Coordinates of C-alpha atoms and ligand atoms in Angstrom, one line a residue:
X1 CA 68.7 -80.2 47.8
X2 CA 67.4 -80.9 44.1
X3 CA 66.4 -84.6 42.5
X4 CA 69.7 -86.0 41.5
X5 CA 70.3 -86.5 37.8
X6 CA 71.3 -89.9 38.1
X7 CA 70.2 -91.6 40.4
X8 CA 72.2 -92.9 43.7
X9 CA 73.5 -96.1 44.9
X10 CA 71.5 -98.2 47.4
X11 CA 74.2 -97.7 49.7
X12 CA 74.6 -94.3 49.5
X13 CA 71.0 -93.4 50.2
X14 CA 70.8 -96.1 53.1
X15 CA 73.9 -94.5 54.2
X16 CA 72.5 -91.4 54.0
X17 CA 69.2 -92.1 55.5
X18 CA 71.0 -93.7 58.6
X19 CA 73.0 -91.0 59.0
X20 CA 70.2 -88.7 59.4
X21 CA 68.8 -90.5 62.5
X22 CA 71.4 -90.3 64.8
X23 CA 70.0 -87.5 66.4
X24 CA 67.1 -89.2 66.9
X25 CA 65.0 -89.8 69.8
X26 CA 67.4 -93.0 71.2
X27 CA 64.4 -95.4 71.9
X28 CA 66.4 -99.0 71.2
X29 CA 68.0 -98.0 75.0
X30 CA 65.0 -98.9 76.5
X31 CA 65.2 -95.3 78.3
X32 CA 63.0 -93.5 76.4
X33 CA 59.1 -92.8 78.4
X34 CA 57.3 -91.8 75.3
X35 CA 56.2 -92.0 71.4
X36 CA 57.6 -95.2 71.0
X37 CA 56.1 -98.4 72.0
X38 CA 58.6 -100.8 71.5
X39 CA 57.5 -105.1 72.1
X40 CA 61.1 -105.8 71.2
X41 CA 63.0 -107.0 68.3
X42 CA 61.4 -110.5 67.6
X43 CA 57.5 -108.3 67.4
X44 CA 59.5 -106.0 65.4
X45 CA 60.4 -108.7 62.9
X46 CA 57.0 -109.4 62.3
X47 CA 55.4 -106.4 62.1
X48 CA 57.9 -105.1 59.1
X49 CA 57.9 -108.4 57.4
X50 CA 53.9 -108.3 57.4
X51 CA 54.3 -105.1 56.6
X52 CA 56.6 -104.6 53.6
X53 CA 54.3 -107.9 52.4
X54 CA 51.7 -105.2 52.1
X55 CA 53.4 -102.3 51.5
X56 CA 52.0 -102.1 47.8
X57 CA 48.1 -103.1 48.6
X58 CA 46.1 -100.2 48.0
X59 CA 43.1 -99.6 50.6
X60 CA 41.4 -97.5 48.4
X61 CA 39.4 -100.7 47.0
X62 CA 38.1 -103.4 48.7
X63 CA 37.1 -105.2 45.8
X64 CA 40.7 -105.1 44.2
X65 CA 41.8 -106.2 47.5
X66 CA 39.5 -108.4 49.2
X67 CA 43.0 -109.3 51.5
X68 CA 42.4 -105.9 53.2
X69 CA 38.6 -106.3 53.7
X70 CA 38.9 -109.7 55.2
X71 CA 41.8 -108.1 57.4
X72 CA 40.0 -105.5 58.9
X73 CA 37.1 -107.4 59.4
X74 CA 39.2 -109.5 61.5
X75 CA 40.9 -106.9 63.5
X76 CA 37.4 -104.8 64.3
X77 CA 35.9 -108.5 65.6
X78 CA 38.8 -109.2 68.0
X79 CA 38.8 -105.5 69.2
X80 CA 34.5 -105.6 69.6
X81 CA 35.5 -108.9 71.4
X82 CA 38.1 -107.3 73.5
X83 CA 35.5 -104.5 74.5
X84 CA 32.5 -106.5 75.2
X85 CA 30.6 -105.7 71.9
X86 CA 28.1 -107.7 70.8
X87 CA 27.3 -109.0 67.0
X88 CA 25.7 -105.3 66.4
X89 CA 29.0 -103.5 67.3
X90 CA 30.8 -102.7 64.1
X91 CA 33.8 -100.6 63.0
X92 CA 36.6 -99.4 60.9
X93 CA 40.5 -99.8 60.8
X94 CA 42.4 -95.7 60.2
X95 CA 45.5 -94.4 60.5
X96 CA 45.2 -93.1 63.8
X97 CA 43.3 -92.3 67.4
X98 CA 43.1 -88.4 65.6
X99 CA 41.3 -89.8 62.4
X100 CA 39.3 -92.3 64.5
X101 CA 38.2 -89.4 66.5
X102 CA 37.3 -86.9 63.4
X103 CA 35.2 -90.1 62.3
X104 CA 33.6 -90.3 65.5
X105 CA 32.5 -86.2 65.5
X106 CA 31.6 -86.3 61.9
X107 CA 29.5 -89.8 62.5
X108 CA 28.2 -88.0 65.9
X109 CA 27.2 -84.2 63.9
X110 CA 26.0 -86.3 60.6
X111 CA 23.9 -88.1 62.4
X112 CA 22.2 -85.5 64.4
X113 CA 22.2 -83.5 61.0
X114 CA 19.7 -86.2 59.9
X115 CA 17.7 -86.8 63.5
X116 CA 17.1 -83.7 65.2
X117 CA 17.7 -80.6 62.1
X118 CA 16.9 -78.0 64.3
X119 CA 20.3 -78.6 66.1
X120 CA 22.7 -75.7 63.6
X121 CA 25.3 -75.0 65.9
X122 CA 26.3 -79.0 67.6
X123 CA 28.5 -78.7 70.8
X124 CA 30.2 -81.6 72.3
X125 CA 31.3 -81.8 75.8
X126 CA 34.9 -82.8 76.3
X127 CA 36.4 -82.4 79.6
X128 CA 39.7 -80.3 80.1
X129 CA 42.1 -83.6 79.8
X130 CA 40.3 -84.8 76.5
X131 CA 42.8 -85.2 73.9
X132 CA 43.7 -82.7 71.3
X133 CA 42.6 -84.5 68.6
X134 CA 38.8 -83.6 69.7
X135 CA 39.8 -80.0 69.1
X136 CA 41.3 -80.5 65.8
X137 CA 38.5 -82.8 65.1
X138 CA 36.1 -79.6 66.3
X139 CA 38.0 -77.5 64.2
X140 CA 37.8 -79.3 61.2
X141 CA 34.3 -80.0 61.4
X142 CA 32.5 -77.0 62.9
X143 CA 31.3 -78.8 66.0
X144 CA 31.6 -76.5 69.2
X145 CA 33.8 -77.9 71.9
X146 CA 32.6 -77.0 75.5
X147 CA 35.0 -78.0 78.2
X148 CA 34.6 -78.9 81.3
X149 CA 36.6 -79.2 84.5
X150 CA 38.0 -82.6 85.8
X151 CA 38.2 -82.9 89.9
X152 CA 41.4 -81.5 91.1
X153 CA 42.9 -84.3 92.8
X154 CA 41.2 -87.4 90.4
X155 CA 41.6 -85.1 87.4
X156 CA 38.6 -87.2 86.4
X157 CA 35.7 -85.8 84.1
X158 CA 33.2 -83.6 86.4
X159 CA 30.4 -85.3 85.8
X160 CA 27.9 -82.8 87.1
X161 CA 30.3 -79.8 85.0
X162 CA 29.2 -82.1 82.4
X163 CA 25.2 -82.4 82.8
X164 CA 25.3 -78.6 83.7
X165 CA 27.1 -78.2 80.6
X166 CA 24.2 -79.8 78.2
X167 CA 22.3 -77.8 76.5
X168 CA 19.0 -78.5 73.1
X169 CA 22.7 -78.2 70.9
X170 CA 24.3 -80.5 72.5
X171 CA 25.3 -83.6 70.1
X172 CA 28.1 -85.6 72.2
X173 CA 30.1 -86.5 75.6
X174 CA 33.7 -87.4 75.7
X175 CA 35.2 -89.5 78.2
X176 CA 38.8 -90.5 78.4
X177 CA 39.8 -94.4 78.9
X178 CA 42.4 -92.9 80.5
X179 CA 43.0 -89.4 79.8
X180 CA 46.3 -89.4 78.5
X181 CA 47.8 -86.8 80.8
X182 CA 47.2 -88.2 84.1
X183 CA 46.3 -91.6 83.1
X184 CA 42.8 -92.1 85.0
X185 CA 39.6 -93.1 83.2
X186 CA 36.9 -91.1 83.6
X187 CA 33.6 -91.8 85.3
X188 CA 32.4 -93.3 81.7
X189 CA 29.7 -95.5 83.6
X190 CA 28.4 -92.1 84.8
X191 CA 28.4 -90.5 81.5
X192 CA 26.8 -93.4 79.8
X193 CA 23.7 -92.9 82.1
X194 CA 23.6 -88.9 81.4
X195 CA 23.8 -89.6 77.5
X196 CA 21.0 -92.0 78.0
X197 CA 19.0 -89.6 80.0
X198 CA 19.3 -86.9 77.1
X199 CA 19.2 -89.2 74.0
X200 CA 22.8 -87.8 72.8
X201 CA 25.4 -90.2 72.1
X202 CA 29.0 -90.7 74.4
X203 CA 32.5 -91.3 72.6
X204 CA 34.4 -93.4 75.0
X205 CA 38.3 -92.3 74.3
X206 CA 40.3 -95.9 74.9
X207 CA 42.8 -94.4 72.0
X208 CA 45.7 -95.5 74.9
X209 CA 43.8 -98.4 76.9
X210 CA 41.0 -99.4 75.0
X211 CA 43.7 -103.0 74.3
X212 CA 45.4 -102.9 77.6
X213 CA 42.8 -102.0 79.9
X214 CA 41.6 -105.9 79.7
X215 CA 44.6 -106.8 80.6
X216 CA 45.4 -105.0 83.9
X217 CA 41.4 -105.9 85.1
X218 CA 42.4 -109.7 84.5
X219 CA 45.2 -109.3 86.9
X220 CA 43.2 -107.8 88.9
X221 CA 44.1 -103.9 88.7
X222 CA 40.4 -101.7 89.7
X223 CA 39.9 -100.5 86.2
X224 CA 36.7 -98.9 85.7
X225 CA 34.0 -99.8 82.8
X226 CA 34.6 -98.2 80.1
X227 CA 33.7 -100.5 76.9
X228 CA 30.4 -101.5 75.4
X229 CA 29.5 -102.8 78.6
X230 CA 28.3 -99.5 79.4
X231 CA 25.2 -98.9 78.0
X232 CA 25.2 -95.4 76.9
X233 CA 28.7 -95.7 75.1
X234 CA 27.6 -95.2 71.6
X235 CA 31.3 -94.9 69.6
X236 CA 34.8 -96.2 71.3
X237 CA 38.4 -95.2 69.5
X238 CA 41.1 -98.1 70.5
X239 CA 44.9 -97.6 69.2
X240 CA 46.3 -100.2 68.0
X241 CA 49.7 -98.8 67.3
X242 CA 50.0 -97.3 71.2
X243 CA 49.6 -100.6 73.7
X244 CA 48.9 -103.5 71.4
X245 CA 52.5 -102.8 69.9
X246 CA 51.4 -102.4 66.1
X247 CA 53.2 -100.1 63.5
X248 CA 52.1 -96.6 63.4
X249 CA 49.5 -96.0 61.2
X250 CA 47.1 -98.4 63.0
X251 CA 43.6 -97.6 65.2
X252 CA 40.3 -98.7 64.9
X253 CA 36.7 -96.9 65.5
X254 CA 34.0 -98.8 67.0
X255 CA 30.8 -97.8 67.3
X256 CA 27.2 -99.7 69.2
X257 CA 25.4 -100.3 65.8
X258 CA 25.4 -100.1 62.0
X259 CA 22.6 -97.8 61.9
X260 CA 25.3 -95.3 63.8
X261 CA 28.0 -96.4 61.7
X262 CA 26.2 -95.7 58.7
X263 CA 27.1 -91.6 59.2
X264 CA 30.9 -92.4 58.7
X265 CA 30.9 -93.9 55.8
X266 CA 31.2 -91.5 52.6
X267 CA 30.4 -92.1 48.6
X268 CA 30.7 -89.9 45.9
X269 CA 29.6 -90.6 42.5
X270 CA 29.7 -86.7 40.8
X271 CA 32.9 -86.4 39.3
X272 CA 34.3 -88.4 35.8
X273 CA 36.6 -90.7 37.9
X274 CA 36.7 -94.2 39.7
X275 CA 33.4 -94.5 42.3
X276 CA 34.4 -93.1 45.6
X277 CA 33.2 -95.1 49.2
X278 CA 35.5 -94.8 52.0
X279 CA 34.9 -95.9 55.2
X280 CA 37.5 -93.8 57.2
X281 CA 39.4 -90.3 55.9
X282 CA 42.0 -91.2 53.5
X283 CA 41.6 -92.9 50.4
X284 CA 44.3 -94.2 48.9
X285 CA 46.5 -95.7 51.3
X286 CA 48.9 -99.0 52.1
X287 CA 47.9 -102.2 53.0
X288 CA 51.0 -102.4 55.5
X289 CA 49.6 -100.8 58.8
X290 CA 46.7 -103.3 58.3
X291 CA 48.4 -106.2 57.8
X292 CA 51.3 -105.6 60.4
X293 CA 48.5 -105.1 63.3
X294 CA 46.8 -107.9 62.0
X295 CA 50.4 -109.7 62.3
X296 CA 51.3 -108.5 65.6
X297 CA 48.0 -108.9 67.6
X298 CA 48.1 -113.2 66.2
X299 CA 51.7 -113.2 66.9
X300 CA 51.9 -111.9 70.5
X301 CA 48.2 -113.3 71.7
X302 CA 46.1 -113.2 74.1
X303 CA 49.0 -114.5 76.9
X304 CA 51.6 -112.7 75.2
X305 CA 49.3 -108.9 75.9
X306 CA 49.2 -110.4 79.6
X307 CA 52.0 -110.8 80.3
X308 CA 53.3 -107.8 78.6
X309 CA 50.6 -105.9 81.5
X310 CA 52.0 -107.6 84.4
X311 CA 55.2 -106.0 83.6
X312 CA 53.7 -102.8 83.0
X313 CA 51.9 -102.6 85.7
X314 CA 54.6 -104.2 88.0
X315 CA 57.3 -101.5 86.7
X316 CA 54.2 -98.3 86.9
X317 CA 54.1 -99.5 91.0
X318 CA 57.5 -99.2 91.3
X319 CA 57.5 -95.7 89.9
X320 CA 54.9 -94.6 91.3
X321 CA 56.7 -95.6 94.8
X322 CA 59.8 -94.3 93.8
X323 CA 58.1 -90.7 93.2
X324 CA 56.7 -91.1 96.1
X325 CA 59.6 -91.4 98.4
X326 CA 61.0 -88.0 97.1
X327 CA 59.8 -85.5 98.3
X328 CA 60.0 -82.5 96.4
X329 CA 57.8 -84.1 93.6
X330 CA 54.0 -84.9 93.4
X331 CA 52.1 -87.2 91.3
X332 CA 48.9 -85.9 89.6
X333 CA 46.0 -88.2 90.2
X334 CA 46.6 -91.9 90.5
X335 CA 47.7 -94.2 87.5
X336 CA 45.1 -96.6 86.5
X337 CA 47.0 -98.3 84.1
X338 CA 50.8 -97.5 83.3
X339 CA 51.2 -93.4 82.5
X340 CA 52.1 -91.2 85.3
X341 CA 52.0 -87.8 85.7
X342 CA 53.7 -85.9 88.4
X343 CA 55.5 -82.7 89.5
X344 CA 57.1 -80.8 91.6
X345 CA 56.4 -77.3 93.5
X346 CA 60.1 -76.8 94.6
X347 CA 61.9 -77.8 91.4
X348 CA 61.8 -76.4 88.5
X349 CA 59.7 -79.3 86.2
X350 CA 61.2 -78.3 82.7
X351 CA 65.3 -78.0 83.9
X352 CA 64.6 -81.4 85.6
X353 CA 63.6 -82.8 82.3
X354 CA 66.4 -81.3 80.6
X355 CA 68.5 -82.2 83.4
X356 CA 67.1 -86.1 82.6
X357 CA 67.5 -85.4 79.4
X358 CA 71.3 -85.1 79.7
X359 CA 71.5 -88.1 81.5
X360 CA 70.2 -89.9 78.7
X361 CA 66.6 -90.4 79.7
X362 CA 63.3 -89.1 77.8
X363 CA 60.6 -88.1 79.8
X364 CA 58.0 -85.6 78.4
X365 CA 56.4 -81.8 79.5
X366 CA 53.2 -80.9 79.9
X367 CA 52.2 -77.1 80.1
X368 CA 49.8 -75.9 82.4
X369 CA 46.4 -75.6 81.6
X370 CA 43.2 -74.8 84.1
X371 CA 43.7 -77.1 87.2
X372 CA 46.6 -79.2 86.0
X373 CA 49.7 -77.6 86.5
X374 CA 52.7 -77.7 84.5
X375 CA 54.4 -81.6 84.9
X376 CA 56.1 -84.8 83.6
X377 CA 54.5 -87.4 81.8
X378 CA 55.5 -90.8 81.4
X379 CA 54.0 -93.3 79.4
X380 CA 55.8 -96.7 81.0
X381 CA 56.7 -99.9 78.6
X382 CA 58.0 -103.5 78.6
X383 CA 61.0 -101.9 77.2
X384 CA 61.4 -99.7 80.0
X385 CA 60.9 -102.7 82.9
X386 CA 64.4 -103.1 83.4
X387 CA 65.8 -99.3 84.0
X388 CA 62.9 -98.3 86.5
X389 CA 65.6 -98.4 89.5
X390 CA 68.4 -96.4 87.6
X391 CA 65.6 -94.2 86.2
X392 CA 64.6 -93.2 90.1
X393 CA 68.1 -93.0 91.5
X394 CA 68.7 -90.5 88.1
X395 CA 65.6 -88.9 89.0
X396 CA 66.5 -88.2 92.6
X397 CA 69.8 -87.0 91.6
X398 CA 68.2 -84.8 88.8
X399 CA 66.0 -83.0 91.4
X400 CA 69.1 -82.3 93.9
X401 CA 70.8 -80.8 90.9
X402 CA 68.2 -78.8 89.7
X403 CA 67.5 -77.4 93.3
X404 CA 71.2 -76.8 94.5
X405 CA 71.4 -75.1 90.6
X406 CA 70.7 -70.7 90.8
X407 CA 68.0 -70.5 89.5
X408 CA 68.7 -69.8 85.6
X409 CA 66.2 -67.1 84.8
X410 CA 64.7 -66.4 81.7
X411 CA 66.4 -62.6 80.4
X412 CA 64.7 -59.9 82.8
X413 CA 63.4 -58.0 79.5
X414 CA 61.9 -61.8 77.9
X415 CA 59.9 -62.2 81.6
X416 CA 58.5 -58.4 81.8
X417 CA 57.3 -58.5 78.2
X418 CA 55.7 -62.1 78.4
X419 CA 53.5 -60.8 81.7
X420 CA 52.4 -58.0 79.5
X421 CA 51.3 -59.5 76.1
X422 CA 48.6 -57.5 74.7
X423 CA 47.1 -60.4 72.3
X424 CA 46.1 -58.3 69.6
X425 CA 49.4 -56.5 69.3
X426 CA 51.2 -59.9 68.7
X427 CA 52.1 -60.4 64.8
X428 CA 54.3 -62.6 63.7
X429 CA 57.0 -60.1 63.8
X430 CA 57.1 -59.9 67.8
X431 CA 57.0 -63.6 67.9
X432 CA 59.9 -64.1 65.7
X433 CA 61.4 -61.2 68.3
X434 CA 60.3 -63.5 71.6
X435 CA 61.7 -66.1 70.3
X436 CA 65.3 -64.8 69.5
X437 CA 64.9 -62.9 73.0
X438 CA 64.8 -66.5 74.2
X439 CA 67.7 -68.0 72.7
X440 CA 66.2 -69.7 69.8
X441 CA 66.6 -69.7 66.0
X442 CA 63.6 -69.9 64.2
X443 CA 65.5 -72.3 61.5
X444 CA 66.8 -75.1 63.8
X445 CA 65.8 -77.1 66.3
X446 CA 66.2 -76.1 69.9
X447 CA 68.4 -78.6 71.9
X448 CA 67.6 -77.4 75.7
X449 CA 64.1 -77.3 75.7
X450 CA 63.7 -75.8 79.4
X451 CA 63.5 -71.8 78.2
X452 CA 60.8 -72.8 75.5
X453 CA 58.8 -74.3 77.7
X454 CA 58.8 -72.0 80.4
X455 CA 57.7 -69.2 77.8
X456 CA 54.9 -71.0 76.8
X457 CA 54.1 -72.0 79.7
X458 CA 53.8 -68.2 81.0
X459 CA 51.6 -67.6 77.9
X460 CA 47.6 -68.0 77.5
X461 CA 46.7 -71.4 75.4
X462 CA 45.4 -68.9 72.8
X463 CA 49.1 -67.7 72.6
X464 CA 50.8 -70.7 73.0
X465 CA 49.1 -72.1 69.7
X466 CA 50.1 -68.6 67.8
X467 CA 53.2 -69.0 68.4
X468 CA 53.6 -72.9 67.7
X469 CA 52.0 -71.7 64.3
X470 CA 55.0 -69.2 63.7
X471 CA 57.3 -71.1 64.7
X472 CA 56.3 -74.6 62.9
X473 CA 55.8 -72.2 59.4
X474 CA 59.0 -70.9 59.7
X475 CA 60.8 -74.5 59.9
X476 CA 59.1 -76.5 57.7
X477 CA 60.6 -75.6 53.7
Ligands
PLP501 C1 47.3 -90.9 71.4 C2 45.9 -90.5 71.8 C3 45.1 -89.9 70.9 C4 45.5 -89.5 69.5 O1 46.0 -90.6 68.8 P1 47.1 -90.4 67.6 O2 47.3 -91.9 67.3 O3 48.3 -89.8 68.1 O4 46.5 -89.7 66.5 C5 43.8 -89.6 71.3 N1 43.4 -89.9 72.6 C6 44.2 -90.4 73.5 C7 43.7 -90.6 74.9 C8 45.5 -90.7 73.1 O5 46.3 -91.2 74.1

């Protein structure tokens, strides 16, 4: 593809850009458990009218665009509200739960940079089902992640794994409002009292039910503290594009006080340009997530969001009942708000998806990793309400298929070298090899995902992550 020379009709590119979705994830059907959260098409209006209204403001500047200031001022006192904050809780409006959460390490190290210097090497504590982004947040930041295990039937944090776990370098807990794995919150109460105890600070992760959570304890669902009502939480992340149905591109970062908040915010006045101060990570950027959450949150309200729960939770019972009367499949820990986890140890987890899959469903895989074996998640929706009974009955079918299927075995020659991997040997070459052995083109996307997902799963994490790198570099232009 190079730029046109002239450029194209308006229909031809919208025909064009249609076109290139149709083998997209199908979410409008309602059967899709995952990425999308979808309030239907009159929130939808809304949210892309208040969006393309702001497509053009530039966050960069508050002072060019006090529209944007007053908006996120608005949406971080709703949400400290929402979370029983008081007047001192403040926060910021970015992009995402990952760049709320590299705000809250880099507030967290920053700030022990500043009180306790003799802290070089800062760990953080994140138990085995914190979220990715803490990693790539770790990563980015040079802040040591030490994980610890969660309970193997709760999968909640450990929270005595976690005080054996502190040690002088030790900047920050994690706790998971839920986890997004298994769906349970973690003992944050707990936490809060061990981060009190040794004056470090405790990022409460409500990324996926920091604005639902509220919800389900109103109708009267045993939800666990996990807000500013715990004393000892010093920073919570709440997505606002996951469960209060905003446009991606929407999350906000809370944190107990300004004196906290103070470590976030960045300035830079040495260079010949404009005066940098940025509040979150990017600087430039559109006013339209902003304004669509701001849009979505006044248009569904406080009776809309509760309704919207009863559902949820109404439709996660059901499921979890329905799993439950099958037999050959297990759920992982118990759903404390509306994403379930389970699996099987008689049928094969990744053919059933695929299986699913062909039936026109989307449910998605987890690997394997220390206590939590390899499994389904689902992350339930208003959309979603009305299939749950066809969903089971597919489901129940699925698994009979799956186990009255032989067993389709991964090449005899794929297997033997997988359980012999000598890490060091493995260059990109041999993963380009494995991945061929396995059926797959390095240039296109895969269609059954079963194979690929029973390779990595046989791999170490360490890997799994080389070989996502080789693979990823080698589709991406
Ligand atoms: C989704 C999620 C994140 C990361 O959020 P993104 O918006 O995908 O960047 C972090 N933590 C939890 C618990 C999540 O569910």
């Amino acid at each position: 593809m190079k730029i046109p020379k002239n450029g194209m009709s308006k229909e031809k590119i919208f025909n064009q850009l249609e076109s290139f979705r149709t083998n997209d994830l199908d979410w409008r059907s309602g059967r899709a458990f995952g990425y999308i959260f979808d309030p239907g098409p009159e929130v939808l209006g809304i949210s892309k009218e208040a969006y393309s209204l702001f497509l053009t403001e530039n966050g960069l500047d508050f002072t060019a665009f006090p529209s944007l200031l007053r908006l996120e001022n608005e949406l971080v006192d709703m949400a400290r509200k929402h979370l029983h904050g008081d007047e001192q809780v403040v926060g910021n409006f970015t992009s995402g739960g990952t760049e709320s959460i590299i705000l809250a390490v880099k507030t967290a190290r920053d700030y022990f940079r500043a009180k306790r210097p003799e802290i070089k090497e800062p760990e953080m504590i994140l138990p085995t089902t914190g979220h990715a982004a803490f990693h790539k947040a770790a990563h980015y930041l040079q802040v040591k992640v030490v994980q610890t295990p969660v309970d193997p039937i709760t999968f909640k944090a450990d929270v005595k794994a976690v005080r054996d776990a502190i040690t002088h370098n030790t900047i920050l807990l994690v706790g998971s409002a839920p986890s997004y794995a298994h769906g349970v919150v973690d003992p944050i109460r707990a936490l809060g009292e061990l981060a009190l105890e040794k004056g470090i600070l405790l990022h409460s992760d409500a990324c996926m039910g920091g604005f639902m959570l509220p919800y389900f304890r109103r109708l009267g669902a045993p939800v666990p503290d996990f807000d500013f009502s715990v004393p000892g939480v010093s920073s919570l992340s709440v997505d606002l594009h996951k469960y209060a149905y905003a446009a991606k591109g929407a999350s906000l970062i809370l944190y107990r006080n300004k004196d906290l908040r103070k470590y976030q915010i960045f300035a830079c006045s040495r260079w010949a340009g404009y005066t940098v101060v940025n509040n979150a990570v990017q600087s430039s950027k559109s006013g339209g997530p902003m304004a669509a959450a701001w849009a979505v949150i006044n248009f569904i309200g406080d009776d809309g969001y509760l309704e919207f729960a009863r559902r949820k939770l109404e439709a996660t019972r059901r499921v979890v009942e329905g799993i439950e009367k099958i037999p050959e499949l297990r759920l992982l820990g118990r759903p404390e708000m509306c994403l379930v986890a389970f699996t099987s140890d008689m049928v094969n987890v990744f053919h059933l998806i695929d299986d699913m899959n062909d039936k026109g469903w989307y449910i998605q895989p987890a690997l394997s990793f220390d206590n939590s074996q390899q499994h389904i998640h689902m992350s339930i929706n208003v959309s979603n309400v009305k299939w749950i009974d066809k969903f089971l009955s597919d489901l129940e079918d699925s698994v009979h298929q799956v186990l009255n299927r032989k067993a389709e075995e991964l090449p005899a020659g794929l297997q033997q070298a997988l359980t012999s991997l000598d890490p060091s040997a493995m260059t990109g070459e041999v993963f380009s090899r494995m991945l061929q052995m396995a059926g797959i083109n390095g240039t296109e996307l895969p269609r059954k995902m079963a194979d690929i997902n029973e390779i990595l799963n046989m791999l170490s994490p360490e890997l799994r992550e080389r070989l996502l790198v080789e693979y990823v570099n080698n589709l991406f232009c």
